[in-house]
Coordinates of C-alpha atoms in Angstrom, one line a residue:
M149 CA -0.4 47.6 33.2
A150 CA -0.5 45.1 36.1
Q151 CA -2.6 45.6 39.2
R152 CA -0.2 46.9 41.8
D153 CA 0.2 45.1 45.1
Y154 CA -1.8 46.8 47.8
Y155 CA 0.9 46.5 50.4
S156 CA 3.3 48.3 48.1
V157 CA 0.7 51.0 47.4
L158 CA 0.4 51.8 51.1
G159 CA 4.1 51.2 51.7
V160 CA 3.7 48.7 54.5
P161 CA 4.9 45.1 54.8
S162 CA 2.5 42.2 54.4
T163 CA 2.9 41.5 58.1
A164 CA 1.6 45.0 59.1
T165 CA -1.0 45.2 61.8
A166 CA -4.4 46.8 61.3
D167 CA -3.3 49.8 63.3
E168 CA -0.1 50.2 61.2
I169 CA -2.2 50.1 58.0
K170 CA -4.7 52.6 59.4
K171 CA -1.9 55.0 60.5
Q172 CA -0.1 54.8 57.2
Y173 CA -3.4 55.2 55.2
R174 CA -4.2 58.4 57.1
R175 CA -0.8 59.8 56.5
L176 CA -0.9 59.2 52.8
A177 CA -4.5 60.2 52.4
K178 CA -3.7 63.6 54.1
Q179 CA -0.7 64.0 51.8
Y180 CA -2.5 63.2 48.5
H181 CA -6.0 64.4 49.3
P182 CA -7.5 66.4 46.4
D183 CA -8.4 69.2 48.7
S184 CA -4.6 69.7 49.4
N185 CA -3.5 69.2 45.8
Q186 CA -6.0 71.0 43.7
G187 CA -5.4 70.6 40.0
D188 CA -2.8 67.9 40.5
A189 CA -4.0 64.9 38.4
K190 CA -1.2 62.7 39.7
S191 CA -2.1 63.3 43.3
A192 CA -5.8 62.6 42.6
E193 CA -4.9 59.3 40.9
R194 CA -2.6 58.4 43.8
F195 CA -5.4 59.2 46.3
K196 CA -7.8 56.9 44.5
E197 CA -5.1 54.1 44.5
I198 CA -4.5 54.6 48.2
S199 CA -8.2 54.5 49.0
E200 CA -8.7 51.3 46.9
A201 CA -5.8 49.6 48.8
N202 CA -7.1 50.6 52.2
A203 CA -10.7 49.5 51.4
V204 CA -9.3 45.9 51.1
L205 CA -6.5 45.8 53.6
S206 CA -8.5 47.5 56.4
D207 CA -11.2 44.8 56.2
A208 CA -10.1 41.6 57.9
E209 CA -12.2 39.3 55.7
K210 CA -11.2 41.0 52.4
R211 CA -7.6 41.1 53.5
A212 CA -7.6 37.3 54.2
K213 CA -8.9 36.6 50.7
Y214 CA -6.6 39.1 49.1
D215 CA -3.5 37.5 50.9
E216 CA -4.5 34.1 49.6
M217 CA -4.7 35.4 46.0
R218 CA -1.5 37.3 46.5
R219 CA 0.2 34.1 47.6
L220 CA -0.9 32.4 44.4
G221 CA 0.8 35.1 42.4
A222 CA -2.3 37.0 41.2
F223 CA -0.8 40.4 41.8
D224 CA 2.2 42.5 40.9
V225 CA 4.5 42.0 43.8
G226 CA 7.8 43.8 43.0
G227 CA 7.1 44.0 39.3
A228 CA 4.7 43.2 36.5
R229 CA 3.7 39.6 36.0
G230 CA 2.5 39.4 32.4
G231 CA 0.9 41.5 29.8
S232 CA -2.6 42.8 29.4
S233 CA -5.4 41.6 27.2
R234 CA -8.5 43.4 26.0
G235 CA -11.7 41.6 26.2
G236 CA -10.2 38.7 28.3
S237 CA -9.5 36.1 25.5
A238 CA -5.8 36.1 25.8
A239 CA -5.9 36.3 29.6
G240 CA -8.4 33.4 29.6
A241 CA -6.0 31.3 27.6
A242 CA -3.1 32.2 29.9
A243 CA -5.2 31.1 32.9
G244 CA -5.8 27.7 31.2
G245 CA -9.5 28.2 31.2
F246 CA -9.7 28.6 35.0
K247 CA -11.7 31.4 36.6
F248 CA -11.3 33.0 40.1
E249 CA -14.9 32.3 41.0
D250 CA -14.1 28.5 40.6
F251 CA -11.7 28.6 43.6
D252 CA -12.7 28.1 47.2
I253 CA -9.5 27.8 49.2
G254 CA -9.4 27.1 52.8
G255 CA -13.0 28.1 53.4
L256 CA -12.3 31.6 52.2
G257 CA -15.1 31.5 49.6
G258 CA -14.9 32.1 45.9
L259 CA -11.9 34.3 45.1
G260 CA -14.1 36.0 42.5
D261 CA -16.0 37.5 45.4
L262 CA -13.0 39.6 46.3
F263 CA -12.6 40.9 42.7
G264 CA -16.3 41.8 42.9
T265 CA -15.6 43.8 46.0
M266 CA -12.5 45.5 44.6
F267 CA -13.5 46.1 41.0
G268 CA -17.3 46.0 41.0
G269 CA -19.2 42.9 40.2
R270 CA -18.7 39.2 40.8
G271 CA -15.5 37.8 39.3
G272 CA -14.6 41.3 38.0
A273 CA -17.8 41.6 35.8
R274 CA -19.0 45.1 36.5
S275 CA -22.7 45.4 37.3
R276 CA -24.8 47.7 35.1
G277 CA -27.3 48.3 37.9
P278 CA -27.3 51.1 40.4
E279 CA -24.1 51.2 42.5
A280 CA -23.6 53.1 45.7
G281 CA -20.8 55.7 45.7
P282 CA -17.6 55.1 47.8
T283 CA -17.2 56.4 51.4
M284 CA -14.9 59.4 51.4
E285 CA -12.7 60.4 54.3
T286 CA -11.3 63.8 55.4
T287 CA -10.0 65.5 58.5
L288 CA -11.3 68.6 60.2
E289 CA -9.4 70.8 62.7
V290 CA -11.6 71.9 65.6
P291 CA -10.8 74.7 68.1
F292 CA -10.1 73.3 71.6
R293 CA -13.1 75.1 73.3
V294 CA -15.5 74.2 70.6
A295 CA -14.5 70.5 71.0
A296 CA -14.9 70.8 74.7
T297 CA -18.3 72.5 74.8
G298 CA -19.7 71.5 71.5
G299 CA -20.7 73.6 68.5
K300 CA -20.5 73.9 64.7
V301 CA -17.4 74.2 62.5
P302 CA -17.4 75.1 58.8
I303 CA -15.7 72.7 56.3
D304 CA -15.0 73.3 52.6
L305 CA -15.2 70.1 50.6
E306 CA -14.4 69.3 47.0
I307 CA -17.2 66.9 45.8
T308 CA -18.0 65.0 42.6
E309 CA -21.4 65.7 41.1
G310 CA -23.3 64.5 38.0
C311 CA -22.7 66.8 35.0
A312 CA -25.8 68.9 34.6
P313 CA -25.5 69.7 30.8
C314 CA -25.3 66.0 29.8
S315 CA -27.2 64.6 32.8
G316 CA -24.2 62.4 33.6
S317 CA -24.1 60.6 30.3
G318 CA -20.9 62.2 29.1
A319 CA -22.4 62.9 25.7
A320 CA -22.7 66.3 24.1
P321 CA -26.3 67.4 23.1
G322 CA -27.4 65.5 20.0
A323 CA -24.5 63.0 20.1
T324 CA -25.1 59.3 19.7
V325 CA -24.0 56.7 22.2
Q326 CA -22.5 53.4 21.1
A327 CA -20.9 50.4 22.7
C328 CA -17.3 51.1 23.8
G329 CA -14.8 49.8 21.3
E330 CA -12.1 49.3 23.9
C331 CA -14.1 46.8 26.0
A332 CA -16.8 45.8 23.5
G333 CA -19.5 47.1 25.7
R334 CA -18.6 45.0 28.7
G335 CA -17.4 47.9 30.9
T336 CA -14.3 45.9 31.9
I337 CA -11.0 44.9 30.4
S338 CA -8.9 41.9 31.5
F339 CA -5.3 41.7 32.5
G340 CA -3.2 38.5 32.5
Q341 CA -1.1 38.2 35.7
G342 CA 0.8 35.1 36.9
G343 CA -1.5 32.8 34.9
F344 CA -4.7 34.5 36.1
A345 CA -7.1 36.9 34.6
V346 CA -7.9 40.1 36.5
N347 CA -10.7 42.4 35.4
R348 CA -10.8 46.1 35.9
P349 CA -13.1 48.9 34.9
C350 CA -12.4 50.0 31.3
P351 CA -10.5 53.3 31.3
A352 CA -12.0 54.4 27.9
C353 CA -15.7 54.3 29.0
L354 CA -15.1 54.4 32.8
G355 CA -16.9 51.2 33.3
R356 CA -20.1 52.3 31.6
G357 CA -19.7 50.1 28.5
T358 CA -20.7 52.9 26.2
T359 CA -19.0 56.0 24.7
P360 CA -20.5 59.0 23.0
S361 CA -19.8 60.1 19.4
V362 CA -19.1 63.6 20.8
S363 CA -18.1 64.1 24.4
C364 CA -19.7 66.7 26.6
T365 CA -17.4 69.8 26.7
T366 CA -18.3 70.5 30.3
C367 CA -17.2 67.2 31.8
R368 CA -15.1 66.0 28.9
G369 CA -17.1 62.8 28.6
S370 CA -16.7 61.7 32.2
G371 CA -20.3 62.5 33.2
E372 CA -18.9 64.1 36.4
V373 CA -17.7 67.5 37.5
R374 CA -15.8 68.6 40.6
S375 CA -17.2 71.5 42.7
R376 CA -16.7 73.1 46.1
K377 CA -19.3 72.8 48.9
K378 CA -19.3 74.5 52.2
M379 CA -21.0 72.8 55.2
M380 CA -21.4 73.3 58.9
I381 CA -20.3 70.3 60.9
N382 CA -21.8 69.6 64.3
V383 CA -19.1 68.9 66.9
P384 CA -20.4 67.1 70.0
A385 CA -19.4 68.3 73.4
G386 CA -16.3 66.5 74.7
T387 CA -15.0 65.6 71.3
E388 CA -11.4 64.3 71.3
T389 CA -8.8 64.0 68.5
G390 CA -9.5 60.9 66.5
A391 CA -13.3 61.0 67.0
K392 CA -15.3 60.6 63.8
V393 CA -18.7 61.6 62.5
R394 CA -20.4 60.0 59.5
L395 CA -22.5 62.0 57.1
K396 CA -24.9 59.9 55.1
G397 CA -25.0 60.6 51.4
Q398 CA -22.2 63.2 51.4
G399 CA -19.5 61.0 50.0
G400 CA -18.6 59.7 46.5
R401 CA -21.2 59.9 43.7
G402 CA -23.1 56.7 42.9
R403 CA -23.2 55.2 39.5
N404 CA -26.1 54.3 37.3
G405 CA -28.6 56.1 39.6
G406 CA -27.1 54.6 42.8
P407 CA -27.1 56.6 46.0
A408 CA -24.1 58.6 47.0
G409 CA -21.6 57.2 49.6
D410 CA -21.0 58.6 53.0
L411 CA -18.5 61.1 54.2
L412 CA -16.4 60.1 57.2
I413 CA -14.9 63.1 59.1
S414 CA -12.0 62.6 61.6
F415 CA -11.6 65.4 64.1
T416 CA -8.2 66.9 65.1
V417 CA -8.5 69.2 68.2
Q418 CA -6.3 72.2 68.2
P419 CA -4.3 73.1 71.3
D420 CA -5.5 76.0 73.6
R421 CA -3.3 78.7 75.0
F422 CA -4.5 78.2 78.5
Y423 CA -6.2 74.8 79.0
T424 CA -5.0 71.3 78.4
R425 CA -7.1 68.2 78.9
E426 CA -6.9 64.9 80.8
G427 CA -10.0 62.9 79.9
L428 CA -12.9 65.1 81.0
D429 CA -10.8 67.2 83.4
L430 CA -9.5 70.6 82.3
I431 CA -6.0 71.6 83.4
A432 CA -5.3 75.3 83.9
R433 CA -1.7 76.3 84.8
V434 CA -1.6 79.5 86.8
P435 CA 1.7 81.4 87.5
I436 CA 2.4 82.7 91.0
N437 CA 5.5 84.4 92.4
I438 CA 7.7 83.3 95.2
A439 CA 6.0 85.6 97.7
Q440 CA 2.5 84.3 96.9
A441 CA 3.7 80.7 97.3
T442 CA 5.6 81.4 100.5
L443 CA 3.1 83.6 102.3
G444 CA -0.1 82.3 100.8
S445 CA -2.5 84.2 98.5
K446 CA -5.6 84.1 96.4
V447 CA -5.9 83.6 92.7
S448 CA -8.8 84.1 90.3
V449 CA -9.3 81.5 87.5
K450 CA -11.7 81.7 84.6
T451 CA -13.8 78.5 83.9
L452 CA -14.5 77.2 80.5
G453 CA -18.0 78.8 80.7
G454 CA -16.5 82.2 81.3
T455 CA -17.2 82.6 85.0
K456 CA -14.4 83.2 87.6
V457 CA -13.6 81.2 90.6
S458 CA -11.4 82.3 93.5
L459 CA -8.9 79.9 95.0
K460 CA -6.9 80.2 98.2
I461 CA -3.3 79.3 97.9
P462 CA -2.0 78.1 101.3
E463 CA 1.4 79.2 102.8
G464 CA 4.3 77.2 101.6
T465 CA 2.7 75.9 98.4
P466 CA 5.2 74.1 96.1
S467 CA 5.3 74.6 92.3
G468 CA 3.1 72.0 90.6
K469 CA 0.5 71.8 93.4
R470 CA -2.9 71.1 92.1
F471 CA -6.3 72.4 93.3
R472 CA -9.6 70.8 92.1
V473 CA -12.8 72.7 91.3
R474 CA -15.5 70.1 91.1
G475 CA -17.8 70.0 88.1
Q476 CA -16.1 72.7 86.1
G477 CA -14.5 70.5 83.6
I478 CA -15.8 69.0 80.3
T479 CA -19.4 67.6 80.2
R480 CA -20.0 64.7 77.8
E481 CA -23.5 63.1 77.9
A482 CA -24.1 62.5 81.6
A483 CA -20.5 62.7 82.8
S484 CA -18.7 65.8 83.9
G485 CA -15.0 66.4 84.7
D486 CA -13.3 68.9 87.0
L487 CA -11.2 72.1 86.6
I488 CA -7.8 71.4 88.0
V489 CA -5.7 74.5 88.7
E490 CA -2.0 73.8 88.8
V491 CA 0.2 76.6 90.2
Q492 CA 3.6 77.2 88.8
I493 CA 6.1 79.4 90.7
I494 CA 7.7 81.9 88.5
V495 CA 11.3 83.0 89.4
P496 CA 12.1 86.5 88.2
E497 CA 14.9 86.6 85.7
E498 CA 16.0 90.1 86.7
L499 CA 15.8 92.0 90.1
T500 CA 16.1 95.6 91.0
A501 CA 18.6 96.7 93.5
E502 CA 15.9 96.9 96.2
Q503 CA 14.5 93.5 95.3
R504 CA 18.0 91.9 95.4
E505 CA 18.6 93.4 98.9
L506 CA 15.4 92.1 100.2
M507 CA 16.0 88.6 98.8
E508 CA 19.5 88.6 100.3
R509 CA 18.1 89.5 103.7
F510 CA 15.4 86.8 103.3
A511 CA 18.1 84.3 102.5
E512 CA 20.1 85.2 105.6
V513 CA 17.1 85.1 107.9
G514 CA 15.9 81.8 106.5
G515 CA 19.3 80.2 106.8
L516 CA 19.5 79.8 103.0
K517 CA 22.8 81.6 102.4
H518 CA 25.9 79.6 102.1

């Protein structure tokens, strides 16, 4: 099967901006993330495909190289462009003996470098040495007050670990390991596309180049198992929606003894029933009645820290008037915001007979009655 066009994978045009690509990737990643689709193999495969496309298109340099190769017809844009070939012999013939690493177009460098980035190894030849695992991304919802003051929030992650019974080899106890018959031990297979040869990890041996005579029953020969892991994530004071934290070594599992990748967590701050936020300022909307606004009054407002402050409401205060309490907002590093109290005049929906009479008398005295 031909390598799908990365723009089609993300569902964006080739003219999409970096922000548009980022926004679309986040939307798709949230939709197909394994944590939200447990046991759904198709969603897991779709998530991997989305992540692979984003890894290239979100990097300006990689995207430039990819676009040049795409222009030359090296990818499946709108449909397959040729058949596949195991071992690369047929693909090499289709390419007329040319190799991607031989090209250096417009100062972009060898096009084989891009295949090395996307598929592991220069010119598509997968390295057998240690490889770092991929960076994984997830989102975490944080309560408003925890985000404002700082604290810890639990997160439940699905992670990939090496299979303990087979030590990550994929082989059952006592089984022999031989060169993969699908890729002849290379770890990659070649696809012919548009007159070019594209190498990808072998699906039979998962890029290892070897297969066991009997697969491990625990991991079914993959050498990896999925498990759940609970962690407490530190949320810095003043955190806003879109802020990120990177956890080293908590991402995808490395290969051939390589280190694990990182986990990138994006925060989403939940709304609060009382406060909203403008930068480091906290906005508290306090209801008062017509009499309080007309005659003046005092109101008590609770700060984010739990203490109460008393505010004097002057006579004739209009709805929406704001009063500032210095230094009682959000503190982030050395900066602090204020608590802004916004009064909202509440008009009663129903009146008793006595209240109606008083209001009518007020309207007459005040010259408000027509």
